[in-house]
Coordinates of C-alpha atoms and ligand atoms in Angstrom, one line a residue:
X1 CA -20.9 188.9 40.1
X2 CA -22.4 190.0 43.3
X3 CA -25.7 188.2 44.2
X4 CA -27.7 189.8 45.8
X5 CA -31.3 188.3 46.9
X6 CA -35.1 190.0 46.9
X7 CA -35.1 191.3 50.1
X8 CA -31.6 193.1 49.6
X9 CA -33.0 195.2 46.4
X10 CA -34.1 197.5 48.9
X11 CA -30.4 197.7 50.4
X12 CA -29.6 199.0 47.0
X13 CA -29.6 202.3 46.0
X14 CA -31.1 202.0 42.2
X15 CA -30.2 205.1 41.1
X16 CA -26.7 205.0 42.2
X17 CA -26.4 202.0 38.9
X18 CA -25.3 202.8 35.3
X19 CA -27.1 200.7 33.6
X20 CA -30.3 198.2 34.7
X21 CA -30.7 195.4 32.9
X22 CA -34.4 193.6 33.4
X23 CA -34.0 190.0 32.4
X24 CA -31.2 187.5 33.1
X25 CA -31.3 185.9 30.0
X26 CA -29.0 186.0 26.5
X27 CA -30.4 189.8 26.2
X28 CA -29.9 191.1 29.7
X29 CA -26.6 189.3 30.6
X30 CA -24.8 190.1 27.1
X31 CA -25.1 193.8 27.3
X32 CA -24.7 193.9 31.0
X33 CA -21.1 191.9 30.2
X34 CA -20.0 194.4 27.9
X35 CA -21.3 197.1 29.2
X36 CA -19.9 196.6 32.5
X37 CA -16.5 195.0 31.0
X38 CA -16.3 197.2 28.2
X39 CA -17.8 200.2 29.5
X40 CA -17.0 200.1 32.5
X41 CA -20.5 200.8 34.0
X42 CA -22.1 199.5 37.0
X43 CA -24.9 197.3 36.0
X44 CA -27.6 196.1 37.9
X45 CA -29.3 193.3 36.2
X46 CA -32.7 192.1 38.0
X47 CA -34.4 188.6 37.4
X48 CA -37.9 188.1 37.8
X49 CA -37.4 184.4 38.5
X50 CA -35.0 182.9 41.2
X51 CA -32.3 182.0 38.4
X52 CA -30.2 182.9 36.1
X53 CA -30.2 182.0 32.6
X54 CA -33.5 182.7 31.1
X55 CA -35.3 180.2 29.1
X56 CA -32.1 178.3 28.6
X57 CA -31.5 177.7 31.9
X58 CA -30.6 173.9 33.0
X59 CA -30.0 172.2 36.0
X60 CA -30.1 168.8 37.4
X61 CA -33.2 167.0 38.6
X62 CA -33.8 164.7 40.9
X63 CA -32.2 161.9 39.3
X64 CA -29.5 163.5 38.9
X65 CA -29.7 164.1 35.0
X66 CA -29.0 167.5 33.6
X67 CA -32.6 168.7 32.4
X68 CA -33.5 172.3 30.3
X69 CA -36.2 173.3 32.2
X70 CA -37.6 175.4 29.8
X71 CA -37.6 173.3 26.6
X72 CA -34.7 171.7 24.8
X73 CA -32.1 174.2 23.9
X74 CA -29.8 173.6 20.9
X75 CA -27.2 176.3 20.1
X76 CA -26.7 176.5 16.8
X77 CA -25.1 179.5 14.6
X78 CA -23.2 180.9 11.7
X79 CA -22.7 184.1 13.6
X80 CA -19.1 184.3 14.3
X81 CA -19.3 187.4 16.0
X82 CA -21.8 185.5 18.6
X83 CA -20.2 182.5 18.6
X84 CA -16.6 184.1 19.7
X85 CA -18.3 186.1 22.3
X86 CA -20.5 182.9 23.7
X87 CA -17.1 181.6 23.5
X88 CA -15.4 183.3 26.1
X89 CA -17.8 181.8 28.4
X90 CA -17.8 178.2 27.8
X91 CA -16.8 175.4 25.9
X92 CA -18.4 173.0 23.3
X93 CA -19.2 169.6 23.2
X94 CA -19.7 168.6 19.8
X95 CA -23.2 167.6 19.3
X96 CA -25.4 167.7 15.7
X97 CA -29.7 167.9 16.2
X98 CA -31.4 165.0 14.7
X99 CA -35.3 164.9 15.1
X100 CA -37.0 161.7 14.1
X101 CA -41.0 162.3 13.3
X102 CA -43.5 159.7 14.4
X103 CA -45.7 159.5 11.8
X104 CA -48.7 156.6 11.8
X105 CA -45.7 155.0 14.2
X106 CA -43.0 155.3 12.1
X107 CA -39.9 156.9 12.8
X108 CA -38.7 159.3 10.0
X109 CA -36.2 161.9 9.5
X110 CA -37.7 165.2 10.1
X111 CA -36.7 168.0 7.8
X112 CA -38.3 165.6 5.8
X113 CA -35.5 164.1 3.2
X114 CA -34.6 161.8 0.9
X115 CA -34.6 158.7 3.5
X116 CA -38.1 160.0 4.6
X117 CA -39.1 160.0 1.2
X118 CA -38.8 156.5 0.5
X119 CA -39.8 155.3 4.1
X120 CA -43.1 157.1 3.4
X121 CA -43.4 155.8 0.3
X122 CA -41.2 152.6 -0.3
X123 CA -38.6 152.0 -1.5
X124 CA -38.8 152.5 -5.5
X125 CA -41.3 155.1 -5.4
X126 CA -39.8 156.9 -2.9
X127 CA -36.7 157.3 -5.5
X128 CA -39.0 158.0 -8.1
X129 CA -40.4 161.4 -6.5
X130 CA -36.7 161.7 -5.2
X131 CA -35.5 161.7 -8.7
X132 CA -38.5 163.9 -9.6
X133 CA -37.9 166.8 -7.0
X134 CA -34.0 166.5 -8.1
X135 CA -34.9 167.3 -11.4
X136 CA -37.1 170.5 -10.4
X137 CA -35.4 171.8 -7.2
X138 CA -31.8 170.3 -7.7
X139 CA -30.0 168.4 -5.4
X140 CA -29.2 169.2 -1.6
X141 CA -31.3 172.1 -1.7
X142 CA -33.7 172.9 0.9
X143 CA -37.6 173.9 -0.1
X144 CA -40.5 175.3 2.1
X145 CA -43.6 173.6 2.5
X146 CA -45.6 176.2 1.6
X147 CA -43.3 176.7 -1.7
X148 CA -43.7 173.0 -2.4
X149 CA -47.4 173.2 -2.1
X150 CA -47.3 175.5 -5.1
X151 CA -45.7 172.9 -7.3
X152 CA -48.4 171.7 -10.5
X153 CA -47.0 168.5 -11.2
X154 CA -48.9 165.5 -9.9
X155 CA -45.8 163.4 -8.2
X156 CA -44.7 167.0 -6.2
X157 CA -48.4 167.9 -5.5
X158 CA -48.4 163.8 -4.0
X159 CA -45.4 164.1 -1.7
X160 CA -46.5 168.3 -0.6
X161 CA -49.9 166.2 0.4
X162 CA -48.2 163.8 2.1
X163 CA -45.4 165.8 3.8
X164 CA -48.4 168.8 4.5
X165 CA -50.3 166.2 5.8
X166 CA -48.2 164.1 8.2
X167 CA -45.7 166.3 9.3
X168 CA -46.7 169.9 9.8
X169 CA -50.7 170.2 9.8
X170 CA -51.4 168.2 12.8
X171 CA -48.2 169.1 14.8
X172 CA -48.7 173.1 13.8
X173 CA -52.5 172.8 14.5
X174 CA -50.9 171.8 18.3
X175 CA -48.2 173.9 18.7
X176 CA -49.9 177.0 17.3
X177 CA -54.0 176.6 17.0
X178 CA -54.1 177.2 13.5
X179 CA -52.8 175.5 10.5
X180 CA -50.1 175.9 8.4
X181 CA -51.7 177.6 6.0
X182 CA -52.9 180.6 8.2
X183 CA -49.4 180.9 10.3
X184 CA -46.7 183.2 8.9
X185 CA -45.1 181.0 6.6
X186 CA -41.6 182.0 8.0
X187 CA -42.7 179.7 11.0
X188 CA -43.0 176.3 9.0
X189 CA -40.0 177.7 6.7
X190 CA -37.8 176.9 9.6
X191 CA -38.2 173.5 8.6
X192 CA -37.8 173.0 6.0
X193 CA -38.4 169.7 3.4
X194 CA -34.4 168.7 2.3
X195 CA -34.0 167.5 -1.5
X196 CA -30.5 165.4 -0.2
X197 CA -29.7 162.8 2.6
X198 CA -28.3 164.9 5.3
X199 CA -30.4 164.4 8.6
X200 CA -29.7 167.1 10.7
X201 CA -31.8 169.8 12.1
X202 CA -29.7 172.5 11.8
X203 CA -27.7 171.0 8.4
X204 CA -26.6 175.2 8.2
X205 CA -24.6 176.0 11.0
X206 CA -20.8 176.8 11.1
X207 CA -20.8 176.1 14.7
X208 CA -23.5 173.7 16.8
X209 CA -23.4 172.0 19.8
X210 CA -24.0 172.1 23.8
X211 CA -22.3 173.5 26.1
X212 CA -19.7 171.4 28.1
X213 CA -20.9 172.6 31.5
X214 CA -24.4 173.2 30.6
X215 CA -26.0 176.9 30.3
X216 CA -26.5 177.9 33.8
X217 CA -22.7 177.5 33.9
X218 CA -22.2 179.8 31.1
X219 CA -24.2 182.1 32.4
X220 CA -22.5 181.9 35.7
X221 CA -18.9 182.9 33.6
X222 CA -20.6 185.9 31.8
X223 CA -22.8 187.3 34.9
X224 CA -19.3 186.6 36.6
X225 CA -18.0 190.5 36.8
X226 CA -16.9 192.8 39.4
X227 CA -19.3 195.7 37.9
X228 CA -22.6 193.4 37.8
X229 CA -24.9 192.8 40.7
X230 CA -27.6 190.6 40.0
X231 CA -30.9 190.5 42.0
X232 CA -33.1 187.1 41.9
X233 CA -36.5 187.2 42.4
X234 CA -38.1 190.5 41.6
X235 CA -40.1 192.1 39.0
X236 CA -38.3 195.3 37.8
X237 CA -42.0 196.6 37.5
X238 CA -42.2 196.9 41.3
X239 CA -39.8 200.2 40.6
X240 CA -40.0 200.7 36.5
X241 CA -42.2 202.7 34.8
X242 CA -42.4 204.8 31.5
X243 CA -44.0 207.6 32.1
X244 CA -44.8 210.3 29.5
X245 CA -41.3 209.5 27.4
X246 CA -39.2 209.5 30.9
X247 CA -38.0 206.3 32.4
X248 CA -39.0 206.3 36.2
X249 CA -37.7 204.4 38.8
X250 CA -38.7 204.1 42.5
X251 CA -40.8 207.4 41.2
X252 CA -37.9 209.2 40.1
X253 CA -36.5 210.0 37.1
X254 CA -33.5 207.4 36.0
X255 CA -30.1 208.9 34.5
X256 CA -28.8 205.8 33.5
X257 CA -29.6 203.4 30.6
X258 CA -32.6 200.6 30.9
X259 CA -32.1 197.6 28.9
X260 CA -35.2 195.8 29.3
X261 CA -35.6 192.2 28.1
X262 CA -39.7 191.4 29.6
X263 CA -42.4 192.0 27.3
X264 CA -43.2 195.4 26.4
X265 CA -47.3 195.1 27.1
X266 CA -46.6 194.1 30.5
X267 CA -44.7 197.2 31.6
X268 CA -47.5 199.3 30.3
X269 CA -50.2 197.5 32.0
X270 CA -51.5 195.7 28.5
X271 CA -53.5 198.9 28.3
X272 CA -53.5 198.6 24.6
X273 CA -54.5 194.6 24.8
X274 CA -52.7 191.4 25.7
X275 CA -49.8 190.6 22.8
X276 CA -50.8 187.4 22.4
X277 CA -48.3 184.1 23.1
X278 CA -48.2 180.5 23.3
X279 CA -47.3 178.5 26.0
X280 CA -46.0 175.2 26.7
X281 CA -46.8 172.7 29.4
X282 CA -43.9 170.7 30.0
X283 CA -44.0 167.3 31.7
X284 CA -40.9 165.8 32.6
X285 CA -40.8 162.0 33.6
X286 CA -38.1 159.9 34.9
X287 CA -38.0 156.1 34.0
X288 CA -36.2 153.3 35.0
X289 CA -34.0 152.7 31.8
X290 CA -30.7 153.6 30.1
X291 CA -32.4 154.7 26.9
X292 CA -36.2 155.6 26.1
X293 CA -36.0 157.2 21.9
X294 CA -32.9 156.6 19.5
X295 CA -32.3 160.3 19.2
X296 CA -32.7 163.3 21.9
X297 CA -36.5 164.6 20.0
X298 CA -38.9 162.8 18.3
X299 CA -42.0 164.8 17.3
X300 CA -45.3 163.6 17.1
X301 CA -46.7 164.9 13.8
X302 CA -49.6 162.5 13.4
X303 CA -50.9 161.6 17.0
X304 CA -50.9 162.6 20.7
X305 CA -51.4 166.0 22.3
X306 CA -48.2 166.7 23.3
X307 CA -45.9 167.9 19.9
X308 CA -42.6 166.2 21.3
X309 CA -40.7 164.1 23.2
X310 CA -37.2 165.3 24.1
X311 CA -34.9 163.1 26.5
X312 CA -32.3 164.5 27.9
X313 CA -29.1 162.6 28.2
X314 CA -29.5 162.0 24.2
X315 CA -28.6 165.8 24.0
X316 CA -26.5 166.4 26.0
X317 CA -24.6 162.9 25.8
X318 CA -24.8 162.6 29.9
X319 CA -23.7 159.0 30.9
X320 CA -25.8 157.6 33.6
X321 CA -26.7 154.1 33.7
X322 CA -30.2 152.6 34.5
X323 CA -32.3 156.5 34.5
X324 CA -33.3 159.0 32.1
X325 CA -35.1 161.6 31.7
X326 CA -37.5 162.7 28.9
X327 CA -40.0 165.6 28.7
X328 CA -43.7 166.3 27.0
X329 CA -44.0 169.4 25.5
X330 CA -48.2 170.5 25.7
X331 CA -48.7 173.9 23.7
X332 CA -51.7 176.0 24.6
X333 CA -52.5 179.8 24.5
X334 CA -50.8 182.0 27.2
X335 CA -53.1 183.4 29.7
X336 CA -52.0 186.7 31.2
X337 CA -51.2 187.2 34.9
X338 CA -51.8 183.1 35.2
X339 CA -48.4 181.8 36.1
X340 CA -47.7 180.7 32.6
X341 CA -44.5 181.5 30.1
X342 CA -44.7 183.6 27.0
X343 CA -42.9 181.2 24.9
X344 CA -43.7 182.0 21.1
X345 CA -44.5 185.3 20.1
X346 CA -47.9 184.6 17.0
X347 CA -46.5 186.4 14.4
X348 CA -49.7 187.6 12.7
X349 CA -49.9 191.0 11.1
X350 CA -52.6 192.1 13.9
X351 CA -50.6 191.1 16.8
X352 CA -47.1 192.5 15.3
X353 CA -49.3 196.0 14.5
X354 CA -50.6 195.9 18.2
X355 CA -46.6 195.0 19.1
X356 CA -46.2 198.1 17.2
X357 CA -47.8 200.5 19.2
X358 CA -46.3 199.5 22.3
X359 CA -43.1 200.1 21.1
X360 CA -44.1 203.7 19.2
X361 CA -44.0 204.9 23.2
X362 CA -40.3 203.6 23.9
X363 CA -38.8 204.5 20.9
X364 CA -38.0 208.1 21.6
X365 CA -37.2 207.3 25.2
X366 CA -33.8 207.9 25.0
X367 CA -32.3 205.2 27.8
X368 CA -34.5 202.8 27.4
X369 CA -33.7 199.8 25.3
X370 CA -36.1 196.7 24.5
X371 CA -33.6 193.6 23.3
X372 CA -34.8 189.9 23.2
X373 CA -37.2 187.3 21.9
X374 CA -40.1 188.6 24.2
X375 CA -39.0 192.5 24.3
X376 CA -39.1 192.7 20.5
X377 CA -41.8 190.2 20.2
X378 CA -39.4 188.3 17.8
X379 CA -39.1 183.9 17.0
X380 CA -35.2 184.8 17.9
X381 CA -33.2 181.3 18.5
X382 CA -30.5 181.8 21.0
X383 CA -27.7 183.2 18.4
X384 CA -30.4 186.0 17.2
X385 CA -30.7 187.0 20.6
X386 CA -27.4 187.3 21.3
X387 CA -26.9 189.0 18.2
X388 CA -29.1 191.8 18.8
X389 CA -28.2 192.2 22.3
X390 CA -24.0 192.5 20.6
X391 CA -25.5 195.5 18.5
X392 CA -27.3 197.1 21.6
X393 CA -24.5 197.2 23.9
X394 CA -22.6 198.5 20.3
X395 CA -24.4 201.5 20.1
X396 CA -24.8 202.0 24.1
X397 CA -21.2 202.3 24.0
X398 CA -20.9 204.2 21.4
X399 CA -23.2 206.4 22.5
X400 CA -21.2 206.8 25.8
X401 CA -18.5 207.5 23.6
X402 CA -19.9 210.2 21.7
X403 CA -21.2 211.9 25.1
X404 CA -17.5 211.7 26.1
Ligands
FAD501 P1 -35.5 185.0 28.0 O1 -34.6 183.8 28.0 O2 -37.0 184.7 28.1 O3 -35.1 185.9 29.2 C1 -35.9 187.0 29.6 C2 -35.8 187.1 31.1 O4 -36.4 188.3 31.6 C3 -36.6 185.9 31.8 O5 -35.7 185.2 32.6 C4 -37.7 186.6 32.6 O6 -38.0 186.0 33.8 C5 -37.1 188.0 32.8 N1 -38.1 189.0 33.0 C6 -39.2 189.2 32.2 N2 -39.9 190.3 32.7 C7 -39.3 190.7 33.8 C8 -39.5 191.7 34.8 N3 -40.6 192.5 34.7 N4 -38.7 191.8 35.8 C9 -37.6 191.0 35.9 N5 -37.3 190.0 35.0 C10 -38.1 189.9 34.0 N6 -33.1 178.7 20.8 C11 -32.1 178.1 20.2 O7 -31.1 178.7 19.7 N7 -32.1 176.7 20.1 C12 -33.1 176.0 20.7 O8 -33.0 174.7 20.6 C13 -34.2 176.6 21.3 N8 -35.2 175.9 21.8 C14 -36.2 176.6 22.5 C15 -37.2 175.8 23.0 C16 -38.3 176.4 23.6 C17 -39.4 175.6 24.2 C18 -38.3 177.8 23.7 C19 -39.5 178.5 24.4 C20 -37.3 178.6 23.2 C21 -36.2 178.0 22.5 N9 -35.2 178.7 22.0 C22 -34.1 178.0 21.4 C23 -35.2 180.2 22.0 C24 -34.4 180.7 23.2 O9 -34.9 180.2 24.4 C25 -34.4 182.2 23.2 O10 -34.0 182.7 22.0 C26 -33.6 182.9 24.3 O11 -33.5 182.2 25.5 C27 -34.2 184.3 24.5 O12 -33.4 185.0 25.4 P2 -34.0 186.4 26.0 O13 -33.0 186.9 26.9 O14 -34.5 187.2 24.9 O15 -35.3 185.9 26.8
UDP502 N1 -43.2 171.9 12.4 C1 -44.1 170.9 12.1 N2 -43.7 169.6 12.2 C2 -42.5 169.3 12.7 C3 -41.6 170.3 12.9 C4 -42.0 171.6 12.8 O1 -45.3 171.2 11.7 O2 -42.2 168.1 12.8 C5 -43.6 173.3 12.2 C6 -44.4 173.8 13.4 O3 -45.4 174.8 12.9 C7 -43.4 174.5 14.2 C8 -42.5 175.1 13.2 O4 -42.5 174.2 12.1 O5 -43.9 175.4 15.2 C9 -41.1 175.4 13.6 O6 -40.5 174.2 14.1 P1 -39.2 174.3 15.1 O7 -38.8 172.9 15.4 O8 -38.2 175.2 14.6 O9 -39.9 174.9 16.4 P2 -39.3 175.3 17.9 O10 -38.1 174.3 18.1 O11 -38.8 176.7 17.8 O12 -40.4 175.0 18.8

């Protein structure tokens, strides 16, 4: 990879590239791998921000302790086609998600299961309504909120109260401003309530865990070819424009392929309205102490602004004695043009109509290509990401192949 810095974009001459890619992150550095290995393009991918990585970049703070600065990042999948790619680029430690809920200050498993259950409710009547949700849902299955809500029978309509209640009304009225009820129920279906004992987050994936060097490394290995050149520091929009179905840039019209990984609003000037986000305030703290939670997230689904708690070395299993690090996750609404990430797209059918129309203008522009969470205005975990991006750089090559 070549690395070239802010003031050196002007060195470069843009047009003389294949294939720009806007955004370091899963969606930008996949296709430009492939398309530079595979393809044998030049790529020129350009980074906003003075690192690589995206929003799963890592690096070590102060202390010393390997921190996700943008929100702990669990990769998780049972895409083996992304999984043997990511692959190529890093190894795994083995690590399995476990989140803990405080609720009323007690520390329960969160999908709320079967040890929950009777936590929540003691012991014997917590295997009562076990024994009663077995009987209606079956064993080791997993079941919405939303669906359980549904249920007429007074023990499930008891424990859907309860689990409503204390584990997703107060923590979704914080992360997203609205409650569950009014959210797109795919949101709170992520997490699902677990009729079974097994504690893990992600109880579903083939393959899970972190990888051994960290993400930045990773990364580092896939950005790491003699066709890329990556620029930090710049926003592609100081040279990118669609204009009238052409893609332009420095003014010109652009032969080669755009793959553009931003939001799609901003590189038409929100002329049609802000797509609306949320955003995170994160505070990170260092303290004096081996260990501050017993697992790496415990979520606060009954008290406290802040949704969760993450510390750091419980993820990625970092041994350092006498200092850790642990982070506050703050949601509140993304302000345009104010500094702040667009974290979560708000998948409402307004904002996904509005989302909609931005995209109507790019889809017959014939080398430009939106991929990623904020380009297709998607709640895309890592894998999906990487998955779309894999079927991008498909049918770009394709494509070349056809013109061949
Ligand atoms: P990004 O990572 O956002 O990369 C896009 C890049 O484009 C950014 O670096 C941005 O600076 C750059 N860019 C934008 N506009 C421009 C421009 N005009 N010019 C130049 N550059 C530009 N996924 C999981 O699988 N597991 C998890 O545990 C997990 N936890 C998460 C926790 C949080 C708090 C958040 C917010 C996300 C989490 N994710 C998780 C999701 C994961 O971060 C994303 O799926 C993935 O990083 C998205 O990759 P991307 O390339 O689409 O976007
Ligand atoms: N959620 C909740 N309580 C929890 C965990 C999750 O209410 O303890 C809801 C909340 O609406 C959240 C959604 O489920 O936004 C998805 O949770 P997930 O942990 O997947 O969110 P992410 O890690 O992407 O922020």
């Amino acid at each position: 990879m070549a690395l070239a810095c802010e003031r050196s974009i002007h060195a470069l001459d843009l047009h003389s590239f294949d294939v720009i890619c806007v955004g370091a992150g899963y969606a930008g550095s996949v296709v430009a791998r492939r398309l530079a290995e595979e393809g044998g393009r030049r790529v020129l991918v350009v980074e906003l921000r003075d690192h690589i990585a995206g929003n799963a970049y890592d690096c070590l703070d102060g202390a010393g302790i390997l921190i996700h600065a943008y929100g702990p990042h669990i990769y998780h999948t049972v895409n083996e086609r992304v999984h043997t790619f990511l692959s190529r680029f890093t190894e795994w430690d083995p690590y399995e998600h476990r989140v803990l809920a405080d609720i009323h200050g007690t520390l329960m498993p969160v999908p709320f299961n079967h040890a929950s259950l009777k936590l929540a409710f003691g012991e014997e009547e917590g295997e009562r309504l076990y024994r009663k949700l077995v009987a209606t849902f079956g064993e080791n299955v997993k079941v919405p909120i939303m669906e359980l809500r549904a249920a007429e029978d007074p023990d499930l309509c008891r424990v859907a109260d309860y689990v409503y209640e204390n584990v997703f009304l107060h923590y979704t009225m914080k992360q997203w401003g609205q409650t569950p009820d009014e959210i797109d129920p795919s949101v709170t279906g992520r997490v699902p309530v677990f009729i079974g004992d097994d504690d893990r987050y992600f109880p579903q994936a083939t393959w899970q865990g972190m990888p051994k060097d960290g993400y930045t490394a990773l990364f580092e290995r896939m950005l790491d070819h003699g066709n890329i050149t990556v620029v930090l520091g710049v926003d592609a929009r100081s040279f990118l424009a669609v204009e009238d179905g052409r893609v332009l840039v420095d003014g010109r019209p652009f032969a080669g392929e755009v793959v553009y990984s931003g939001p799609l609003d901003e590189l038409f000037g929100r002329d049609l309205g802000a797509l609306p986000y949320r955003s995170l305030r994160m505070d990170f703290e260092t303290l004096p102490m081996d260990r501050f939670q017993p697992v790496a997230t415990v979520n606060y689904t009954t008290s406290e602004d802040f949704t969760r708690i993450t510390e750091f070395k419980n993820l990625t299993g970092q041994v350092k004695e006498g200092v850790t690090t642990i982070m506050r996750e703050y949601p509140r609404a993304f302000v345009p043009d104010s500094g702040m990430d667009a974290y979560y797209a708000i998948l409402s059918p307004e904002n996904i109509a509005l989302y909609e129309s931005y995209r109507a203008r790019v889809e017959d522009v014939e080398n430009f290509s939106p991929v990623g969470r904020l380009a297709e205005y998607r709640y895309f975990d890592m894998d999906g990401v990487c998955a779309s991006a894999l079927e991008l750089a498909d049918r770009l090559l394709e494509g070349a192949g056809e013109g061949a």
